XYZ file of C-alpha atoms in Angstrom:
269
model
C 33.003 -6.535 14.517
C 32.063 -3.237 16.334
C 35.576 -1.903 15.758
C 34.879 -1.905 12.018
C 32.276 0.859 12.495
C 33.593 4.412 12.635
C 31.665 7.067 14.587
C 31.358 10.580 13.250
C 31.164 13.597 15.523
C 27.748 15.273 15.309
C 26.217 18.589 16.348
C 22.794 18.406 17.933
C 20.195 21.013 18.853
C 17.876 20.228 21.766
C 15.315 21.919 24.012
C 14.997 21.315 27.748
C 11.629 19.750 28.753
C 10.945 22.405 31.381
C 7.347 22.800 30.208
C 6.778 19.275 28.891
C 3.240 17.955 29.306
C 0.518 16.119 27.407
C -2.177 18.768 27.125
C -3.836 17.643 23.888
C -3.962 14.552 21.660
C -2.529 14.779 18.144
C -1.293 11.181 17.829
C -2.426 7.797 19.204
C 0.157 7.843 22.006
C -1.143 11.036 23.626
C -3.708 10.863 26.447
C -4.135 14.135 28.361
C -5.640 12.249 31.314
C -2.339 10.408 31.896
C -0.066 12.433 34.185
C 3.468 13.331 33.104
C 6.298 13.272 35.639
C 8.185 16.424 34.642
C 11.040 15.752 37.080
C 11.543 12.289 35.623
C 11.383 13.716 32.122
C 14.109 16.193 33.061
C 16.302 13.410 34.441
C 15.830 11.254 31.356
C 16.512 14.148 29.002
C 19.689 15.055 30.901
C 20.847 11.436 30.582
C 20.496 11.731 26.807
C 22.555 14.929 26.740
C 25.252 13.292 28.882
C 25.312 10.270 26.567
C 25.800 12.479 23.521
C 28.611 14.464 25.124
C 30.284 11.345 26.506
C 30.478 10.023 22.947
C 32.047 13.227 21.633
C 29.053 15.050 20.204
C 28.327 18.776 20.484
C 24.987 19.813 21.974
C 23.363 23.254 21.652
C 20.084 24.281 23.276
C 17.028 26.352 22.423
C 15.345 28.086 25.375
C 11.996 26.409 26.168
C 8.861 28.576 26.058
C 5.920 28.328 28.470
C 2.750 27.097 26.813
C 4.599 25.005 24.222
C 4.772 21.547 25.872
C 6.032 19.749 22.739
C 8.896 22.157 22.075
C 11.221 19.542 23.580
C 10.798 17.576 20.337
C 13.437 19.614 18.543
C 13.665 17.292 15.536
C 10.277 18.467 14.280
C 11.280 22.129 14.041
C 13.568 22.070 11.005
C 15.706 20.071 8.610
C 19.298 21.199 8.145
C 21.700 20.097 5.391
C 24.857 21.917 4.348
C 23.968 24.856 6.568
C 20.619 25.360 4.812
C 17.634 25.381 7.161
C 14.310 24.144 5.832
C 11.846 25.198 8.519
C 8.584 23.656 9.669
C 4.893 24.332 9.253
C 3.248 22.039 11.786
C 0.087 20.113 10.974
C -1.397 20.743 14.439
C -2.233 24.383 15.262
C -1.078 23.761 18.844
C 2.501 23.288 17.659
C 2.796 26.001 15.024
C 4.178 28.675 17.399
C 7.231 26.465 18.052
C 8.582 27.262 14.594
C 9.018 30.946 15.412
C 11.358 30.230 18.322
C 13.467 27.712 16.433
C 13.661 30.012 13.406
C 14.876 32.786 15.701
C 17.597 30.532 17.116
C 18.855 29.610 13.658
C 18.744 33.189 12.384
C 20.612 34.433 15.464
C 23.229 31.748 14.796
C 23.673 33.139 11.276
C 21.600 30.733 9.207
C 19.171 31.553 6.421
C 15.828 29.927 7.186
C 13.335 28.909 4.520
C 9.690 29.147 5.580
C 7.745 26.364 3.823
C 4.298 26.997 2.394
C 3.182 23.380 2.833
C 2.786 21.333 6.002
C 6.112 19.785 6.954
C 7.558 18.702 10.285
C 11.321 18.860 9.986
C 13.369 15.783 10.739
C 10.219 14.062 11.856
C 9.566 13.305 8.194
C 12.762 14.371 6.406
C 15.750 12.066 6.881
C 19.202 12.780 5.451
C 21.045 9.699 4.190
C 24.268 11.361 3.073
C 23.204 11.309 -0.584
C 19.511 12.139 -0.696
C 16.513 12.856 1.504
C 14.017 10.184 2.497
C 10.712 11.958 3.055
C 7.666 10.638 4.865
C 4.053 11.472 4.102
C 0.651 10.097 4.980
C -0.103 11.710 8.339
C 1.788 14.988 8.717
C 4.188 16.219 6.036
C 2.650 16.687 2.581
C 4.001 15.713 -0.822
C 3.982 19.387 -1.752
C 6.497 19.941 1.056
C 8.711 17.226 -0.440
C 8.852 19.262 -3.651
C 9.609 22.449 -1.708
C 12.426 20.718 0.138
C 14.007 19.460 -3.071
C 13.865 22.904 -4.683
C 15.371 24.617 -1.639
C 17.980 22.025 -0.663
C 19.024 20.924 -4.148
C 19.160 17.266 -3.113
C 16.964 14.444 -4.463
C 13.936 13.760 -2.284
C 12.447 10.253 -2.240
C 8.881 10.100 -0.944
C 7.741 7.241 1.315
C 4.144 6.706 2.401
C 3.414 5.843 6.051
C 0.279 3.788 6.729
C 0.184 3.067 10.483
C -1.040 5.981 12.648
C 1.156 4.832 15.543
C 4.159 5.574 13.337
C 2.963 8.928 12.087
C 6.433 10.381 11.437
C 9.167 8.776 9.371
C 11.522 8.986 12.357
C 9.297 6.578 14.305
C 9.625 3.944 11.573
C 13.149 4.384 10.158
C 16.554 5.741 11.095
C 19.862 6.025 9.287
C 22.675 3.848 10.599
C 25.465 5.298 8.441
C 26.043 6.552 4.903
C 25.293 3.106 3.495
C 22.467 1.624 5.495
C 19.245 2.159 7.450
C 17.066 0.349 9.951
C 13.290 0.328 9.474
C 9.966 -1.356 10.243
C 8.555 -2.509 6.874
C 4.873 -2.682 7.848
C 4.846 1.018 8.698
C 5.061 1.716 4.941
C 2.809 1.254 1.937
C 3.623 -1.724 -0.355
C 5.217 0.534 -2.961
C 7.342 2.322 -0.380
C 8.517 -1.023 0.999
C 9.671 -1.950 -2.500
C 11.559 1.342 -2.792
C 13.325 0.729 0.515
C 14.225 -2.832 -0.519
C 15.834 -1.541 -3.704
C 17.698 1.266 -1.967
C 18.794 -0.785 1.053
C 18.876 -4.525 0.309
C 20.983 -5.097 3.447
C 18.909 -2.936 5.808
C 18.404 -3.978 9.408
C 14.706 -4.817 9.667
C 12.660 -4.165 12.785
C 9.505 -5.791 14.108
C 6.364 -4.065 15.355
C 7.514 -4.877 18.885
C 10.760 -2.993 18.197
C 8.832 -0.047 16.772
C 6.289 0.141 19.599
C 9.241 0.265 22.011
C 10.450 3.368 20.101
C 13.449 1.423 18.846
C 13.244 3.166 15.456
C 13.276 6.614 17.057
C 17.025 6.220 17.480
C 20.123 8.253 16.648
C 23.260 6.703 15.146
C 26.676 8.307 14.738
C 27.805 5.517 12.414
C 28.916 3.239 15.232
C 27.036 4.072 18.424
C 23.255 3.798 18.302
C 21.396 5.708 21.013
C 18.338 3.524 21.466
C 15.377 2.929 23.784
C 16.243 0.215 26.370
C 12.971 -1.663 25.778
C 13.989 -2.376 22.179
C 16.239 -5.207 23.352
C 15.781 -7.514 20.368
C 16.560 -4.714 17.931
C 19.631 -3.716 19.952
C 20.899 -7.292 19.706
C 20.290 -7.310 15.951
C 22.221 -4.047 15.581
C 25.094 -5.435 17.648
C 25.206 -8.464 15.340
C 25.702 -5.996 12.468
C 28.631 -4.332 14.205
C 26.908 -1.343 15.821
C 27.168 -0.467 19.504
C 23.794 0.058 21.200
C 23.766 2.856 23.791
C 20.513 2.459 25.780
C 18.958 5.746 26.937
C 15.582 5.666 28.673
C 13.234 8.403 27.460
C 10.071 6.504 28.367
C 8.350 9.545 29.886
C 8.375 11.154 26.441
C 6.688 8.115 24.908
C 3.489 9.428 26.492
C 3.593 12.174 23.855
C 4.653 9.854 21.036
C 8.307 10.865 21.129
C 11.702 9.465 21.986
C 15.414 9.934 21.455
C 15.335 11.142 17.861
C 12.302 13.354 18.423
C 14.312 15.219 21.058
C 17.300 15.629 18.739
C 17.758 18.013 15.820
C 20.971 17.447 13.864
C 22.779 20.476 12.446
C 24.800 19.525 9.378
């Protein structure tokens, strides 16, 4: 069965966790009184980069900046489709300076960067499916930003409402498996949004709350290989039954800030 899945080479943008820490609380996972092991975080992050490269993916890096402990979560900084960069305007004031450094990287690399007027947090809430954009709202990214994204990118944007504060970004509750299917945790969404997902993806791989709490939905798939949190064992088995190949990568130190594999990974399309 796994041989029927075809991986696609991807290009990722990341940021080394040199200054990673939990210095404030902007989601339910963050507790500034819990110490962060920066050395362990570095080791775990390096293991993710090795896993990507081992599976044939290209990895570029943004230089980390002192005083920006969440800059490691590169996915939140932008959303890129067809070489068009839709930037971020973070909800939390503590994170807003990150956008400047990511914008500079993209501009230096020759991209035009759109600066949104509404709060939006990149691939945290904007997910490319190959045909349209699934867009989360409810905690961070606004519906006004969904409209901005559609106007700038020229692709249909389908809004989905998140209702559980532990899954405050779309990328903590859903990820794309390939051009035809997704994996998601239904209870993270409003009733209407669950109906939309059922209609769009009747054969989706469904996750449990246990899978989601283990950061199993904060995964990255290349169409065959799924880079996934090791604690999401039941979900990994379910994915394997559907022909995907789970690649466990432990980023548990980043869970203390509410992030995981996908949060650390910006895809450049």
